[in-house]
Amino acid sequence: MTPTIELIYFDGCANVDPARANLCDALSGLDRATEWQEWEQGDPASPPHAREYGSPTILVNGHDVTGVGAGVAAPACRADGAPSIETINNALERAR
Protein backbone atom coordinates (compact mmCIF):
# COMPACT_ATOMS: atom_id res chain seq x y z
CA MET A 1 0.00 0.00 0.00
CA THR A 2 1.32 3.44 -0.92
CA PRO A 3 1.17 5.91 1.97
CA THR A 4 -0.47 9.30 1.66
CA ILE A 5 2.23 11.93 2.15
CA GLU A 6 1.61 15.66 2.61
CA LEU A 7 4.01 18.56 3.04
CA ILE A 8 2.34 21.50 4.78
CA TYR A 9 4.04 24.90 4.83
CA PHE A 10 3.61 28.62 4.48
CA ASP A 11 5.55 30.86 2.13
CA GLY A 12 8.43 32.56 3.89
CA CYS A 13 9.27 29.76 6.30
CA ALA A 14 13.02 29.10 6.08
CA ASN A 15 12.59 25.41 6.94
CA VAL A 16 10.48 24.47 3.90
CA ASP A 17 13.34 23.82 1.46
CA PRO A 18 15.27 21.62 3.93
CA ALA A 19 12.05 19.69 4.70
CA ARG A 20 11.37 19.16 0.99
CA ALA A 21 14.98 18.02 0.43
CA ASN A 22 14.80 15.60 3.38
CA LEU A 23 11.52 14.23 2.08
CA CYS A 24 13.06 13.69 -1.39
CA ASP A 25 16.05 11.93 0.15
CA ALA A 26 13.85 9.70 2.32
CA LEU A 27 11.64 8.75 -0.62
CA SER A 28 14.61 8.06 -2.90
CA GLY A 29 15.49 5.08 -0.70
CA LEU A 30 12.14 3.37 -1.25
CA ASP A 31 11.74 0.54 -3.70
CA ARG A 32 8.69 2.14 -5.32
CA ALA A 33 7.78 5.49 -6.80
CA THR A 34 6.08 7.68 -4.22
CA GLU A 35 4.56 11.11 -4.64
CA TRP A 36 3.33 13.66 -2.15
CA GLN A 37 0.90 16.55 -2.02
CA GLU A 38 2.04 19.99 -0.96
CA TRP A 39 -0.29 22.41 0.78
CA GLU A 40 0.59 26.08 1.13
CA GLN A 41 -1.35 27.28 4.16
CA GLY A 42 -2.28 30.63 2.62
CA ASP A 43 -3.80 29.04 -0.49
CA PRO A 44 -7.61 28.99 -0.25
CA ALA A 45 -7.56 25.65 -2.10
CA SER A 46 -5.63 23.99 0.75
CA PRO A 47 -7.74 21.72 2.95
CA PRO A 48 -8.73 22.92 6.42
CA HIS A 49 -6.42 20.45 8.20
CA ALA A 50 -3.40 22.09 6.51
CA ARG A 51 -3.98 25.24 8.56
CA GLU A 52 -3.64 23.39 11.87
CA TYR A 53 0.09 22.62 11.69
CA GLY A 54 3.33 24.54 12.02
CA SER A 55 5.53 24.98 8.97
CA PRO A 56 6.91 22.71 7.69
CA THR A 57 4.97 19.61 8.66
CA ILE A 58 5.15 16.28 6.88
CA LEU A 59 2.17 13.99 7.33
CA VAL A 60 2.24 10.29 6.50
CA ASN A 61 -1.25 8.81 6.39
CA GLY A 62 -2.50 11.86 8.28
CA HIS A 63 0.05 11.66 11.11
CA ASP A 64 2.81 14.19 11.78
CA VAL A 65 6.12 12.36 11.30
CA THR A 66 7.49 14.05 14.43
CA GLY A 67 4.51 13.03 16.55
CA VAL A 68 3.74 16.65 17.48
CA GLY A 69 0.33 16.92 15.86
CA ALA A 70 -2.04 19.75 15.07
CA GLY A 71 -3.04 22.73 17.12
CA VAL A 72 -1.44 25.83 15.60
CA ALA A 73 -3.79 28.83 15.53
CA ALA A 74 -1.79 30.92 13.04
CA PRO A 75 0.99 30.25 10.52
CA ALA A 76 4.28 29.79 12.36
CA CYS A 77 7.61 28.15 11.68
CA ARG A 78 8.12 25.06 13.79
CA ALA A 79 10.66 25.52 16.56
CA ASP A 80 12.02 22.04 15.82
CA GLY A 81 12.80 22.92 12.18
CA ALA A 82 12.58 20.50 9.28
CA PRO A 83 11.91 16.83 10.02
CA SER A 84 15.08 14.77 9.55
CA ILE A 85 15.48 12.07 6.92
CA GLU A 86 15.58 9.48 9.71
CA THR A 87 12.33 10.77 11.23
CA ILE A 88 10.62 10.64 7.84
CA ASN A 89 11.98 7.14 7.14
CA ASN A 90 10.71 5.92 10.51
CA ALA A 91 7.21 7.24 9.74
CA LEU A 92 7.28 5.60 6.31
CA GLU A 93 8.30 2.29 7.87
CA ARG A 94 5.41 2.48 10.34
CA ALA A 95 3.04 3.16 7.42
CA ARG A 96 3.98 -0.06 5.59
XYZ file of N, CA, C and O in Angstrom:
384
model
N 0.841 -1.181 0.000
C 0.000 0.000 0.000
C 0.890 1.249 0.000
O 1.837 1.344 0.771
N 0.576 2.196 -0.836
C 1.325 3.445 -0.916
C 0.787 4.424 0.117
O -0.413 4.689 0.145
N 1.652 4.959 0.957
C 1.174 5.906 1.975
C 0.782 7.245 1.353
O 1.305 7.638 0.312
N -0.115 7.935 2.022
C -0.470 9.297 1.657
C 0.517 10.214 2.366
O 0.664 10.144 3.592
N 1.202 11.052 1.583
C 2.225 11.930 2.149
C 1.872 13.369 1.800
O 1.539 13.670 0.650
N 1.925 14.245 2.806
C 1.611 15.657 2.610
C 2.715 16.510 3.230
O 3.178 16.218 4.325
N 3.095 17.553 2.515
C 4.014 18.564 3.036
C 3.205 19.842 3.211
O 2.647 20.362 2.253
N 3.118 20.313 4.437
C 2.343 21.501 4.777
C 3.320 22.612 5.146
O 4.240 22.396 5.939
N 3.108 23.789 4.579
C 4.038 24.895 4.830
C 3.353 26.225 4.571
O 2.240 26.278 4.053
N 4.052 27.306 4.936
C 3.608 28.617 4.483
C 4.797 29.316 3.843
O 5.954 29.095 4.234
N 4.499 30.123 2.826
C 5.546 30.864 2.134
C 6.293 31.739 3.126
O 5.690 32.378 3.981
N 7.608 31.738 3.022
C 8.427 32.559 3.888
C 9.070 31.789 5.022
O 9.967 32.313 5.687
N 8.664 30.564 5.247
C 9.274 29.756 6.304
C 10.603 29.219 5.789
O 10.660 28.548 4.758
N 11.679 29.492 6.504
C 13.025 29.097 6.081
C 13.247 27.587 6.127
O 14.198 27.092 5.527
N 12.392 26.851 6.795
C 12.587 25.407 6.939
C 11.919 24.573 5.846
O 12.054 23.351 5.835
N 11.207 25.213 4.930
C 10.478 24.472 3.901
C 11.429 23.754 2.945
O 11.255 22.558 2.671
N 12.418 24.455 2.413
C 13.336 23.822 1.462
C 14.097 22.656 2.091
O 14.198 21.589 1.469
N 14.624 22.788 3.318
C 15.267 21.621 3.933
C 14.295 20.453 4.151
O 14.671 19.296 3.982
N 13.043 20.752 4.515
C 12.051 19.686 4.705
C 11.775 18.978 3.380
O 11.710 17.742 3.330
N 11.624 19.743 2.311
C 11.372 19.160 0.991
C 12.561 18.295 0.560
O 12.396 17.189 0.040
N 13.781 18.777 0.783
C 14.984 18.017 0.431
C 15.072 16.724 1.245
O 15.392 15.659 0.698
N 14.780 16.798 2.539
C 14.802 15.600 3.378
C 13.735 14.597 2.947
O 13.978 13.387 2.959
N 12.578 15.096 2.561
C 11.521 14.227 2.076
C 11.959 13.534 0.784
O 11.790 12.320 0.632
N 12.551 14.279 -0.132
C 13.059 13.694 -1.388
C 14.095 12.617 -1.096
O 14.058 11.525 -1.692
N 15.020 12.899 -0.187
C 16.053 11.927 0.154
C 15.455 10.673 0.784
O 15.854 9.550 0.459
N 14.491 10.852 1.672
C 13.852 9.699 2.319
C 13.112 8.846 1.283
O 13.206 7.617 1.310
N 12.410 9.487 0.377
C 11.642 8.747 -0.619
C 12.536 8.093 -1.667
O 12.159 7.067 -2.248
N 13.713 8.645 -1.898
C 14.609 8.064 -2.904
C 15.097 6.679 -2.480
O 15.486 5.875 -3.324
N 15.061 6.381 -1.196
C 15.493 5.083 -0.701
C 14.423 4.007 -0.766
O 14.696 2.848 -0.461
N 13.223 4.360 -1.169
C 12.142 3.375 -1.246
C 12.247 2.579 -2.537
O 12.781 3.051 -3.542
N 11.688 1.396 -2.527
C 11.742 0.538 -3.699
C 10.563 0.754 -4.647
O 10.324 -0.035 -5.545
N 9.824 1.831 -4.440
C 8.685 2.140 -5.323
C 8.581 3.653 -5.474
O 9.025 4.413 -4.611
N 7.993 4.057 -6.571
C 7.780 5.491 -6.797
C 6.724 5.991 -5.816
O 5.692 5.358 -5.629
N 7.010 7.096 -5.187
C 6.078 7.681 -4.224
C 5.991 9.176 -4.478
O 6.999 9.840 -4.676
N 4.791 9.684 -4.461
C 4.555 11.110 -4.643
C 3.951 11.672 -3.372
O 3.475 10.936 -2.512
N 3.952 13.006 -3.290
C 3.326 13.662 -2.151
C 2.567 14.879 -2.629
O 2.787 15.387 -3.714
N 1.690 15.340 -1.772
C 0.898 16.547 -2.018
C 1.470 17.654 -1.164
O 1.800 17.425 0.002
N 1.604 18.835 -1.742
C 2.043 19.993 -0.965
C 0.864 20.944 -0.768
O 0.105 21.182 -1.702
N 0.760 21.447 0.439
C -0.292 22.408 0.778
C 0.342 23.668 1.332
O 1.008 23.624 2.360
N 0.151 24.781 0.639
C 0.593 26.081 1.133
C -0.551 26.634 1.968
O -1.673 26.769 1.484
N -0.288 26.933 3.221
C -1.351 27.278 4.158
C -2.151 28.511 3.767
O -3.303 28.635 4.143
N -1.560 29.428 3.018
C -2.282 30.632 2.619
C -3.136 30.449 1.373
O -3.902 31.340 1.019
N -3.034 29.305 0.729
C -3.801 29.037 -0.487
C -5.222 28.628 -0.100
O -5.403 27.644 0.629
N -6.229 29.335 -0.594
C -7.612 28.991 -0.253
C -7.995 27.576 -0.691
O -8.931 26.992 -0.148
N -7.270 27.001 -1.644
C -7.564 25.645 -2.104
C -7.015 24.575 -1.163
O -7.351 23.401 -1.302
N -6.168 24.958 -0.208
C -5.633 23.987 0.746
C -6.739 23.511 1.679
O -7.617 24.290 2.066
N -6.709 22.241 2.067
C -7.745 21.722 2.952
C -7.639 22.321 4.352
O -6.556 22.757 4.767
N -8.729 22.333 5.078
C -8.727 22.923 6.424
C -7.660 22.342 7.352
O -7.061 23.076 8.135
N -7.402 21.042 7.263
C -6.420 20.449 8.198
C -5.018 21.014 7.981
O -4.202 21.006 8.897
N -4.732 21.541 6.795
C -3.402 22.089 6.509
C -3.126 23.362 7.303
O -1.970 23.748 7.461
N -4.149 23.998 7.804
C -3.982 25.238 8.563
C -3.747 24.988 10.052
O -3.568 25.919 10.827
N -3.739 23.742 10.456
C -3.637 23.393 11.872
C -2.236 22.981 12.310
O -2.043 22.564 13.442
N -1.264 23.081 11.405
C 0.091 22.622 11.692
C 1.094 23.750 11.530
O 0.887 24.675 10.758
N 2.220 23.630 12.227
C 3.327 24.543 12.020
C 4.008 24.230 10.703
O 3.786 23.182 10.094
N 4.856 25.129 10.253
C 5.535 24.977 8.973
C 7.015 24.709 9.190
O 7.658 25.420 9.977
N 7.545 23.709 8.549
C 6.905 22.713 7.694
C 6.481 21.495 8.512
O 7.104 21.148 9.511
N 5.424 20.865 8.067
C 4.970 19.610 8.656
C 4.875 18.593 7.538
O 4.376 18.905 6.459
N 5.321 17.389 7.814
C 5.145 16.279 6.881
C 4.214 15.284 7.552
O 4.467 14.839 8.682
N 3.126 14.981 6.854
C 2.170 13.991 7.332
C 2.314 12.722 6.507
O 2.429 12.787 5.281
N 2.293 11.586 7.170
C 2.235 10.288 6.502
C 0.964 9.620 6.997
O 0.792 9.418 8.200
N 0.065 9.368 6.065
C -1.255 8.811 6.395
C -1.962 9.629 7.478
O -2.585 9.094 8.379
N -1.809 10.952 7.373
C -2.502 11.855 8.281
C -1.829 12.093 9.618
O -2.369 12.811 10.461
N -0.652 11.515 9.835
C 0.049 11.659 11.112
C 1.348 12.434 10.924
O 2.147 12.118 10.041
N 1.573 13.405 11.786
C 2.806 14.193 11.775
C 3.982 13.253 12.037
O 3.972 12.502 13.015
N 4.992 13.276 11.151
C 6.123 12.356 11.302
C 6.885 12.573 12.604
O 7.543 11.660 13.097
N 6.791 13.770 13.175
C 7.492 14.047 14.429
C 6.657 13.682 15.654
O 7.160 13.712 16.772
N 5.385 13.384 15.442
C 4.506 13.032 16.552
C 3.923 14.223 17.274
O 3.189 14.068 18.236
N 4.216 15.443 16.803
C 3.742 16.648 17.484
C 2.246 16.825 17.312
O 1.520 17.042 18.267
N 1.759 16.796 16.111
C 0.330 16.924 15.861
C -0.115 18.335 15.593
O 0.678 19.274 15.533
N -1.416 18.470 15.437
C -2.035 19.745 15.069
C -2.207 20.634 16.287
O -1.924 20.249 17.407
N -2.718 21.838 16.035
C -3.042 22.731 17.123
C -2.534 24.141 16.974
O -2.670 24.940 17.877
N -1.953 24.484 15.820
C -1.438 25.834 15.602
C -2.590 26.744 15.188
O -3.360 26.403 14.308
N -2.697 27.896 15.821
C -3.785 28.826 15.526
C -3.470 29.758 14.368
O -4.360 30.262 13.719
N -2.192 30.014 14.104
C -1.792 30.921 13.036
C -0.510 30.381 12.407
O 0.225 29.633 13.053
N -0.235 30.740 11.160
C 0.988 30.247 10.522
C 2.231 30.599 11.344
O 2.408 31.738 11.761
N 3.045 29.589 11.595
C 4.275 29.790 12.358
C 5.289 28.739 11.944
O 4.925 27.604 11.650
N 6.555 29.121 11.915
C 7.614 28.146 11.676
C 7.751 27.270 12.922
O 7.684 27.767 14.042
N 7.949 25.990 12.687
C 8.124 25.064 13.791
C 9.443 25.338 14.488
O 10.471 25.535 13.842
N 9.442 25.311 15.787
C 10.664 25.524 16.564
C 11.654 24.381 16.351
O 12.860 24.578 16.475
N 11.139 23.192 16.007
C 12.016 22.035 15.823
C 12.569 21.933 14.399
O 13.294 21.000 14.081
N 12.251 22.885 13.539
C 12.801 22.920 12.181
C 12.226 21.853 11.273
O 11.121 21.361 11.483
N 13.012 21.490 10.264
C 12.581 20.497 9.280
C 12.735 19.091 9.851
O 13.732 18.789 10.509
N 11.755 18.219 9.593
C 11.914 16.828 10.023
C 13.139 16.201 9.349
O 13.401 16.444 8.169
N 13.881 15.402 10.091
C 15.078 14.767 9.549
C 14.716 13.620 8.607
O 13.585 13.100 8.637
N 15.680 13.207 7.808
C 15.480 12.069 6.917
C 15.139 10.828 7.741
O 14.228 10.066 7.393
N 15.840 10.630 8.844
C 15.584 9.477 9.709
C 14.162 9.487 10.265
O 13.482 8.462 10.284
N 13.691 10.648 10.693
C 12.333 10.770 11.229
C 11.303 10.432 10.151
O 10.326 9.717 10.404
N 11.534 10.930 8.948
C 10.621 10.644 7.837
C 10.649 9.154 7.508
O 9.600 8.521 7.328
N 11.853 8.587 7.429
C 11.976 7.144 7.138
C 11.258 6.299 8.180
O 10.589 5.312 7.849
N 11.390 6.666 9.456
C 10.707 5.925 10.514
C 9.191 5.961 10.326
O 8.515 4.942 10.498
N 8.661 7.118 9.964
C 7.214 7.243 9.740
C 6.785 6.413 8.533
O 5.722 5.784 8.555
N 7.600 6.409 7.498
C 7.281 5.602 6.308
C 7.302 4.119 6.627
O 6.466 3.359 6.137
N 8.232 3.696 7.465
C 8.296 2.291 7.875
C 7.039 1.884 8.656
O 6.490 0.817 8.453
N 6.623 2.773 9.553
C 5.411 2.484 10.342
C 4.185 2.407 9.445
O 3.227 1.695 9.769
N 4.193 3.116 8.322
C 3.040 3.155 7.418
C 2.959 1.927 6.512
O 1.964 1.744 5.828
N 3.979 1.126 6.482
C 3.981 -0.059 5.593
C 3.022 -1.099 6.053
O 2.687 -1.387 7.068
